[in-house]
CSV table of C-alpha atoms in Angstrom, one decimal:
chain,number,residue,atom,x,y,z
I,83,MET,CA,72.5,63.0,66.1
I,84,GLN,CA,71.6,61.4,69.4
I,85,GLN,CA,75.2,60.8,70.2
I,86,ILE,CA,76.1,64.4,69.6
I,87,TRP,CA,73.3,65.5,71.9
I,88,LEU,CA,74.4,63.2,74.7
I,89,SER,CA,78.0,64.4,74.4
I,90,LEU,CA,76.8,68.0,74.6
I,91,LEU,CA,74.7,67.2,77.6
I,92,CYS,CA,77.5,65.5,79.4
I,93,GLY,CA,79.7,68.5,78.7
I,94,PHE,CA,77.1,70.8,80.1
I,95,CYS,CA,76.8,68.8,83.3
I,96,LEU,CA,80.6,68.7,83.6
I,97,CYS,CA,80.7,72.5,83.2
I,98,LEU,CA,78.1,72.8,86.0
I,99,VAL,CA,80.2,70.6,88.3
I,100,ILE,CA,83.4,72.5,87.6
I,101,PHE,CA,81.6,75.8,88.0
I,102,CYS,CA,80.0,74.8,91.4
I,103,ARG,CA,83.4,73.6,92.7
I,104,ALA,CA,85.1,76.7,91.6
I,105,GLU,CA,82.5,78.9,93.2
I,106,GLU,CA,82.9,77.0,96.5
I,107,GLY,CA,86.6,77.6,96.3
I,108,LEU,CA,86.1,81.3,96.0
I,109,GLU,CA,84.2,81.5,99.3
I,110,PHE,CA,86.1,82.9,102.2
I,111,PRO,CA,86.4,80.2,105.0
I,112,ASN,CA,85.1,80.6,108.5
I,113,PHE,CA,87.5,81.0,111.4
I,114,ASP,CA,88.4,77.5,112.7
I,115,GLY,CA,89.2,78.7,116.2
I,116,LYS,CA,92.9,78.0,116.1
I,117,ASP,CA,95.2,80.9,117.4
I,118,ARG,CA,97.8,81.8,114.8
I,119,VAL,CA,98.4,85.4,115.6
I,120,LEU,CA,101.4,85.8,117.9
I,121,ASP,CA,101.7,88.1,121.0
I,122,ILE,CA,105.0,89.8,120.1
I,123,SER,CA,107.4,90.6,122.9
I,124,GLU,CA,111.1,91.1,123.5
I,125,ARG,CA,111.5,87.4,124.0
I,126,ASN,CA,110.0,86.2,120.7
I,127,TYR,CA,110.2,89.0,118.1
I,128,LYS,CA,113.6,88.0,116.7
I,129,LYS,CA,112.6,84.4,116.4
I,130,ALA,CA,109.4,85.5,114.6
I,131,LEU,CA,111.3,87.6,112.1
I,132,LYS,CA,113.6,84.7,111.3
I,133,ARG,CA,110.8,82.1,111.1
I,134,TYR,CA,108.6,83.7,108.4
I,135,ASP,CA,109.4,85.1,104.9
I,136,LEU,CA,106.9,87.8,105.6
I,137,LEU,CA,105.9,88.9,109.1
I,138,CYS,CA,102.9,91.2,109.6
I,139,LEU,CA,102.7,93.1,112.9
I,140,PHE,CA,99.7,95.0,114.0
I,141,TYR,CA,100.7,97.9,116.3
I,142,HIS,CA,97.8,98.6,118.6
I,143,GLU,CA,96.8,100.4,121.8
I,144,PRO,CA,96.2,98.4,125.0
I,145,LEU,CA,92.9,96.6,125.4
I,146,PRO,CA,90.3,99.3,126.2
I,147,ALA,CA,88.0,99.1,129.2
I,148,ASN,CA,85.0,100.3,127.1
I,149,LYS,CA,82.9,97.3,125.9
I,150,GLY,CA,82.2,98.8,122.5
I,151,LEU,CA,85.9,99.5,121.9
I,152,GLN,CA,86.7,96.0,123.2
I,153,LYS,CA,84.3,94.5,120.6
I,154,ARG,CA,86.0,96.5,117.8
I,155,PHE,CA,89.4,95.3,119.0
I,156,GLN,CA,88.2,91.7,119.0
I,157,MET,CA,86.9,92.2,115.4
I,158,THR,CA,90.3,93.4,114.3
I,159,GLU,CA,92.0,90.5,116.0
I,160,LEU,CA,89.5,88.1,114.2
I,161,VAL,CA,90.4,89.7,110.8
I,162,LEU,CA,94.1,89.0,111.5
I,163,GLU,CA,93.4,85.4,112.7
I,164,LEU,CA,91.3,84.7,109.6
I,165,THR,CA,93.9,86.2,107.3
I,166,ALA,CA,96.6,84.1,109.0
I,167,GLN,CA,94.4,81.0,108.5
I,168,VAL,CA,94.0,81.6,104.8
I,169,LEU,CA,97.8,82.3,104.3
I,170,GLU,CA,99.0,79.6,106.7
I,171,ASN,CA,100.8,77.7,104.0
I,172,LYS,CA,102.4,80.8,102.4
I,173,ASP,CA,105.1,81.3,105.1
I,174,ILE,CA,103.4,84.5,106.2
I,175,GLY,CA,103.2,85.2,110.0
I,176,PHE,CA,101.1,87.6,112.0
I,177,GLY,CA,101.6,89.2,115.4
I,178,MET,CA,100.3,92.0,117.6
I,179,VAL,CA,102.5,94.6,119.3
I,180,ASP,CA,101.1,96.5,122.3
I,181,CYS,CA,102.2,100.2,122.2
I,182,GLN,CA,102.6,100.4,126.0
I,183,LYS,CA,103.5,96.9,127.1
I,184,ASP,CA,105.9,96.3,124.1
I,185,ALA,CA,107.1,99.8,123.7
I,186,LYS,CA,110.8,98.7,123.5
I,187,VAL,CA,110.1,96.2,120.8
I,188,ALA,CA,108.1,98.8,118.8
I,189,LYS,CA,111.0,101.2,119.0
I,190,LYS,CA,113.5,98.6,117.8
I,191,LEU,CA,111.3,97.7,114.9
I,192,GLY,CA,110.5,101.3,114.0
I,193,LEU,CA,106.7,101.0,114.6
I,194,GLU,CA,105.4,104.5,114.9
I,195,GLU,CA,101.7,104.8,114.0
I,196,VAL,CA,99.2,103.0,116.3
I,197,GLY,CA,96.5,101.2,114.4
I,198,SER,CA,98.8,100.4,111.4
I,199,LEU,CA,99.9,97.0,110.0
I,200,TYR,CA,103.6,96.7,109.3
I,201,VAL,CA,105.0,94.1,106.9
I,202,PHE,CA,108.6,92.9,107.4
I,203,LYS,CA,110.7,91.0,104.9
I,204,ASP,CA,114.5,90.7,105.6
I,205,ASP,CA,115.5,94.3,106.5
I,206,ARG,CA,112.7,96.0,104.6
I,207,VAL,CA,109.4,97.3,106.0
I,208,ILE,CA,106.3,98.6,104.4
I,209,GLU,CA,103.2,100.1,106.2
I,210,PHE,CA,99.7,99.0,105.3
I,211,ASP,CA,97.2,101.8,105.6
I,212,GLY,CA,94.3,100.2,103.6
I,213,GLU,CA,91.0,98.7,104.6
I,214,LEU,CA,91.6,96.3,107.5
I,215,SER,CA,89.5,93.3,106.2
I,216,ALA,CA,90.6,89.7,105.6
I,217,ASP,CA,90.0,89.7,101.8
I,218,THR,CA,91.9,93.0,101.3
I,219,LEU,CA,94.8,91.9,103.4
I,220,VAL,CA,95.1,88.6,101.6
I,221,GLU,CA,95.1,90.4,98.2
I,222,PHE,CA,97.6,92.9,99.4
I,223,LEU,CA,100.0,90.3,100.9
I,224,LEU,CA,99.9,88.0,97.9
I,225,ASP,CA,100.1,90.6,95.2
I,226,GLU,CA,101.2,94.0,96.4
I,227,ALA,CA,103.7,93.2,99.1
I,228,SER,CA,105.8,90.9,97.0
I,229,GLU,CA,105.9,93.4,94.2
I,230,ARG,CA,106.9,96.3,96.4
I,231,PHE,CA,109.8,94.3,97.8
I,232,GLN,CA,111.2,93.6,94.4
I,233,PRO,CA,113.5,96.1,92.7
I,234,TYR,CA,110.8,97.9,90.7
I,235,ILE,CA,113.1,100.8,89.8
I,236,LYS,CA,115.0,100.1,86.6
I,237,PHE,CA,118.8,100.9,86.5
I,238,PHE,CA,120.8,101.7,83.3
I,239,ALA,CA,124.4,102.4,82.8
I,240,THR,CA,126.1,104.0,79.8
I,241,PHE,CA,129.7,104.1,78.6
I,242,ASP,CA,128.9,106.1,75.5
I,243,LYS,CA,130.1,109.8,75.7
I,244,SER,CA,127.5,111.0,73.2
I,245,VAL,CA,124.7,109.4,75.3
I,246,ALA,CA,126.1,110.9,78.5
I,247,LYS,CA,126.4,114.3,76.9
I,248,HIS,CA,122.8,114.1,75.7
I,249,LEU,CA,121.6,113.3,79.2
I,250,SER,CA,124.0,115.9,80.8
I,251,LEU,CA,125.5,113.0,82.8
I,252,LYS,CA,128.9,113.4,84.3
I,253,MET,CA,131.4,110.7,85.2
I,254,ASN,CA,130.2,108.4,88.1
I,255,GLU,CA,127.0,110.5,88.5
I,256,VAL,CA,123.6,108.9,89.1
I,257,ASN,CA,120.5,110.6,87.7
I,258,PHE,CA,117.1,109.6,89.1
I,259,TYR,CA,114.2,110.2,86.7
I,260,GLU,CA,110.7,110.1,88.1
I,261,PRO,CA,107.6,109.4,85.9
I,262,PHE,CA,106.4,112.5,84.1
I,263,MET,CA,109.4,114.6,85.3
I,264,GLU,CA,111.8,116.1,82.7
I,265,GLU,CA,114.5,117.1,85.1
I,266,PRO,CA,116.2,114.4,87.2
I,267,ALA,CA,117.3,114.4,90.8
I,268,ILE,CA,121.1,114.1,90.8
I,269,LEU,CA,123.4,112.1,93.0
I,270,PRO,CA,126.8,113.9,92.6
I,271,GLY,CA,129.6,111.9,91.1
I,272,ARG,CA,132.0,110.2,93.5
I,273,PRO,CA,132.9,106.6,94.3
I,274,LEU,CA,129.4,105.3,95.2
I,275,SER,CA,128.5,102.3,97.3
I,276,GLU,CA,125.3,100.3,97.1
I,277,MET,CA,124.1,101.9,100.3
I,278,ASP,CA,124.7,105.4,98.9
I,279,ILE,CA,122.4,104.6,95.9
I,280,VAL,CA,119.7,102.8,98.0
I,281,GLU,CA,119.6,105.7,100.5
I,282,PHE,CA,119.4,108.2,97.6
I,283,VAL,CA,116.6,106.4,95.9
I,284,ASN,CA,114.6,106.0,99.2
I,285,GLN,CA,114.9,109.8,99.8
I,286,HIS,CA,113.7,110.7,96.3
I,287,ARG,CA,111.1,108.1,95.4
I,288,ARG,CA,107.5,109.0,95.9
I,289,ALA,CA,104.1,108.1,94.5
I,290,THR,CA,103.2,109.9,91.3
I,291,LEU,CA,100.4,108.1,89.5
I,292,ARG,CA,98.7,105.4,91.6
I,293,LYS,CA,95.7,103.2,91.2
I,294,LEU,CA,93.1,103.6,94.0
I,295,ARG,CA,92.3,100.2,95.6
I,296,ALA,CA,90.8,99.0,98.8
I,297,GLU,CA,94.2,98.3,100.2
I,298,ASN,CA,95.6,101.8,99.6
I,299,MET,CA,92.4,104.0,99.8
I,300,PHE,CA,93.4,105.3,103.2
I,301,GLU,CA,97.0,106.1,102.5
I,302,THR,CA,97.8,109.7,103.5
I,303,TRP,CA,101.5,109.8,102.8
I,304,ILE,CA,101.5,113.6,102.1
I,305,LEU,CA,99.8,114.4,105.4
I,306,LYS,CA,102.1,112.0,107.3
I,307,ASP,CA,105.2,113.7,105.9
I,308,VAL,CA,103.8,117.1,106.9
I,309,ALA,CA,102.9,115.8,110.4
I,310,ARG,CA,106.4,114.3,110.9
I,311,ASP,CA,108.0,117.6,109.8
I,312,ASN,CA,105.9,119.6,112.2
I,313,THR,CA,105.8,117.3,115.2
I,314,ASN,CA,107.4,119.9,117.4
I,315,ASN,CA,105.3,122.8,116.1
I,316,PRO,CA,102.7,123.6,118.8
I,317,GLU,CA,100.8,125.9,116.3
I,318,LEU,CA,99.8,123.1,113.9
I,319,SER,CA,97.6,120.1,114.5
I,320,ILE,CA,96.7,117.7,111.7
I,321,VAL,CA,93.4,115.8,112.2
I,322,TRP,CA,92.1,112.9,110.1
I,323,ILE,CA,88.3,112.6,110.2
I,324,ASP,CA,86.3,109.8,108.8
I,325,PRO,CA,82.7,111.1,108.3
I,326,ASP,CA,81.3,107.5,108.6
I,327,ASP,CA,82.4,107.5,112.2
I,328,PHE,CA,80.3,110.6,113.0
I,329,PRO,CA,77.1,110.3,110.9
I,330,LEU,CA,75.2,112.9,113.0
I,331,LEU,CA,77.9,115.6,112.4
I,332,THR,CA,78.0,115.2,108.6
I,333,THR,CA,75.4,117.8,107.9
I,334,TYR,CA,76.9,120.2,110.4
I,335,TRP,CA,80.4,120.0,108.9
I,336,GLU,CA,79.1,120.4,105.4
I,337,LYS,CA,77.1,123.5,106.4
I,338,THR,CA,79.7,125.1,108.6
I,339,PHE,CA,82.8,124.5,106.4
I,340,LYS,CA,81.0,124.4,103.0
I,341,LEU,CA,82.3,120.9,102.3
I,342,ASP,CA,81.1,118.0,100.1
I,343,LEU,CA,81.9,115.0,102.2
I,344,PHE,CA,81.2,112.6,99.4
I,345,ARG,CA,84.7,113.7,98.2
I,346,PRO,CA,88.0,113.8,100.1
I,347,GLN,CA,88.7,117.2,101.5
I,348,ILE,CA,91.8,118.9,102.9
I,349,GLY,CA,91.3,122.3,104.7
I,350,VAL,CA,92.9,124.6,107.1
I,351,VAL,CA,91.2,126.1,110.2
I,352,ASN,CA,93.1,129.1,111.5
I,353,VAL,CA,92.4,129.3,115.2
I,354,THR,CA,93.1,132.7,116.5
I,355,ASP,CA,91.6,132.3,120.0
I,356,ASP,CA,93.2,130.4,122.8
I,357,LEU,CA,91.9,126.9,123.0
I,358,PRO,CA,89.8,126.0,126.0
I,359,THR,CA,91.3,124.1,128.8
I,360,PRO,CA,90.1,120.5,129.4
I,361,GLU,CA,88.1,121.7,132.4
I,362,GLU,CA,86.4,124.5,130.4
I,363,LEU,CA,85.6,122.0,127.6
I,364,GLU,CA,84.1,119.5,130.1
I,365,ASP,CA,81.9,122.2,131.7
I,366,TRP,CA,80.7,123.3,128.2
I,367,ILE,CA,79.8,119.7,127.3
I,368,GLU,CA,77.9,119.3,130.5
I,369,ASP,CA,76.0,122.5,129.8
I,370,VAL,CA,75.1,121.2,126.3
I,371,LEU,CA,74.0,117.9,127.6
I,372,SER,CA,71.9,119.4,130.4
I,373,GLY,CA,70.2,121.8,127.9
I,374,ARG,CA,71.6,125.0,129.5
I,375,VAL,CA,73.4,125.7,126.2
I,376,ASN,CA,71.4,125.4,122.9
I,377,THR,CA,73.6,124.6,119.9
I,378,GLU,CA,70.8,124.2,117.4
I,379,ASP,CA,69.0,127.5,117.0
I,380,ASP,CA,72.0,129.9,116.9
I,381,ASP,CA,72.3,130.0,113.1
I,382,GLU,CA,68.6,130.2,112.5
I,383,SER,CA,68.1,133.1,115.0
I,384,ASP,CA,71.0,135.0,113.4
I,385,GLY,CA,69.4,134.7,110.0
I,386,ASP,CA,66.0,135.7,111.4
I,387,LEU,CA,67.4,138.8,112.9
I,388,GLU,CA,69.0,139.8,109.7
I,389,ASP,CA,66.0,139.1,107.5
I,390,PRO,CA,62.9,137.8,109.3
I,391,ASP,CA,61.0,137.0,106.1
I,392,GLY,CA,64.0,135.3,104.4
I,393,TYR,CA,63.7,137.8,101.6
I,394,VAL,CA,66.8,138.9,99.8
I,395,PRO,CA,66.4,142.5,98.5
I,396,VAL,CA,67.4,143.2,94.9
I,397,ASP,CA,69.4,146.4,94.2
I,398,SER,CA,67.2,148.9,92.3
I,399,SER,CA,70.1,149.6,90.0
I,400,GLU,CA,70.2,146.0,89.0
I,401,SER,CA,66.5,145.9,88.1
I,402,HIS,CA,66.6,149.1,86.1
I,403,ASP,CA,65.8,148.5,82.5
I,404,PRO,CA,67.5,150.9,80.1
I,405,ASP,CA,65.1,150.1,77.3
I,406,GLU,CA,62.3,151.3,79.6
I,407,GLU,CA,64.0,154.6,80.0
I,408,ASP,CA,64.4,155.0,76.2
I,409,ASP,CA,60.7,154.3,75.8
I,410,ASN,CA,59.9,157.0,78.2
I,411,ASP,CA,62.1,159.5,76.5
I,412,ASP,CA,60.4,158.8,73.2
């Protein structure tokens, strides 16, 4: 009995040791101070693309003069450095592209959205719009990026006339079925090259049912498509607002636009008046800051004028009780 107890005790201690070591292995390391993120330019971007299996490029604005913005930029750079440190042995490289200084490189690589991270593998590119944190980036690059670059769309061919008839499929025709869609998108029958099929799939593929994760929670692919289609439309502006960046305005937005900012919202504001000029807007802001314009009491004063006691009258017809009338008739 004593031997059994000792063996159990030893096993328990062993489990504790293994658990502690595993827990230490799960901890995210501290930045070791070694620079791993490249400053991408026309001289080195081709070499960087050839050097790494995966190359992640952060497309950013020039270093701002404001100290607060400088600190935010440095934090972003630190996130990239820490991610590069963790993935150093995975043949994944990191670089930064300045939208002004390296505009030619950005154009050649197809970088469009400032503040986004682009992942390159061979001739393929995906854009990361998720939470820019080291742990999220590591998970994305190890799990998601590799999956997205693989051929995740299944292809089938048939030589059976009855099957083709059942699918309404003609000779040399390609039908593209999306999840949950009964009718396919059709690539007309003709001698098709690989590039024809790849281009066709890229045009028609889209997200249908997706799992919300930290790495894709900020993806706004619908709004991006609309924005690109209406780039030259002066009558339309698309604005992305993160309420966390404007905590003092949250109550105002919820009250003015009748929104629940605990949920994502998409709305349209139809501006019929001419927008103010920059000079007019600057004068108005100065008036607000100096106190000459009061933006706080307008709504309350309007309500007071309409109903000073805050009393909502009830229509006499609504309060009329027909039973009461019957009693009087009796």
